[in-house]
Amino acid sequence: MMEALHAMCLLAEEAKADVIREQETARKAIEEAPQVIKENSEDTEKFNSLTSEVEALKASLQSERQAAEDLRNAFSEAEARNSELATNLENVTRRVDQLCESASLQSEQQAAEDLRKALSLAEARNLELTTKLENVTRRVDQLCESESQEVLVKCISQNLGYDGGKPVAACVIYKCLLHWRSFEVERTNIFDRIVKIIASAIEVSDSYKVSDNNEVLAYWLSNSAMLVCVLQRTFRSSTMLSSKGLMSGVLVSYLDRQSQVVPKCPAMLFKKQLIDFLQKIYGMMRDNLKKEILPHLEYCKQAPWPFSNPKERIVHWQRIVGSLRSYLNIMKANNVSLRIR
């Protein structure tokens, strides 16, 4: 619109200039007209024609000026309207932005609230699943431990012998208890089962003959001593025994590598029961030895030396020495320390 208006203004200006030039020409023509009329009558007609043309040009100029004025007014009105519309558009845009921000904030708040709720539900579900998993894991561990206990009980019910001077049964028992963390639990029946096996072996040995009975007693004496020693060195709150108090140096080097734990009541009771077994087994072996040698000692004491049969007396002393040697060999075969003997 601005370009059209500008073009029209240029046209109007050119028309105005043409009119002025024509007026000037007409004026000069009018001034010269009397002479021209006198000289040539045709000039009158030309003058009249030029006058008519001038009047037409004046009318056209006036029309063009009016059109230009109308265009200027329309342009001013359009410009004012455009400015008003731009202002309104800016206000509307600002309002729309505000509404969008408000809607976006509400949407973000709602999304955050939904996310918090989802997280809460997820945490609750996760806690529930974790609890179930722990229960299942505990149950599986209990089943596995129960099966392992059965294997251990069946294993130690046999004479496992020795390996490098260490009683195998004691080492197996200790390793299993340490692996199952049995020393650190408040309730377990594995200690009672081990104690029952040892007690049963000791009780059954009473029905054996003396030599076999001493073999069984010496075997469990060695294993019990080993277990007491490792427990003393493993239990953190326990007062450590001297490294040579119960076992040989070979076993002490083995014990030095064991982990330390804080024992619970069942573990402490188990250690006390093992110590009781040591005392009981040693007492039973001592009584067996007394039963063997006392009759011979009594005979040697009661028979007067001058009147007794020297050969018979020597036989009794040989039997006493034989019993002591047998006792010592059994202790050595079962790796019982001299400190216990």
PDB file of C-alpha atoms in Angstrom, residues 174 233-236 240 258-262:
ATOM      1  CA  TYR A 174      35.459 -76.074  62.239  1.00  0.00           C
ATOM      2  CA  ARG A 233      41.837 -68.559  68.841  1.00  0.00           C
ATOM      3  CA  THR A 234      38.766 -67.738  66.677  1.00  0.00           C
ATOM      4  CA  PHE A 235      36.500 -66.235  69.319  1.00  0.00           C
ATOM      5  CA  ARG A 236      37.495 -62.580  69.513  1.00  0.00           C
ATOM      6  CA  MET A 240      43.821 -66.795  74.006  1.00  0.00           C
ATOM      7  CA  GLN A 258      41.893 -68.595  60.994  1.00  0.00           C
ATOM      8  CA  SER A 259      39.406 -65.706  61.059  1.00  0.00           C
ATOM      9  CA  GLN A 260      38.146 -64.185  64.267  1.00  0.00           C
ATOM     10  CA  VAL A 261      34.446 -63.772  65.065  1.00  0.00           C
ATOM     11  CA  VAL A 262      32.315 -62.535  67.957  1.00  0.00           C
TER      12      VAL A 262
END
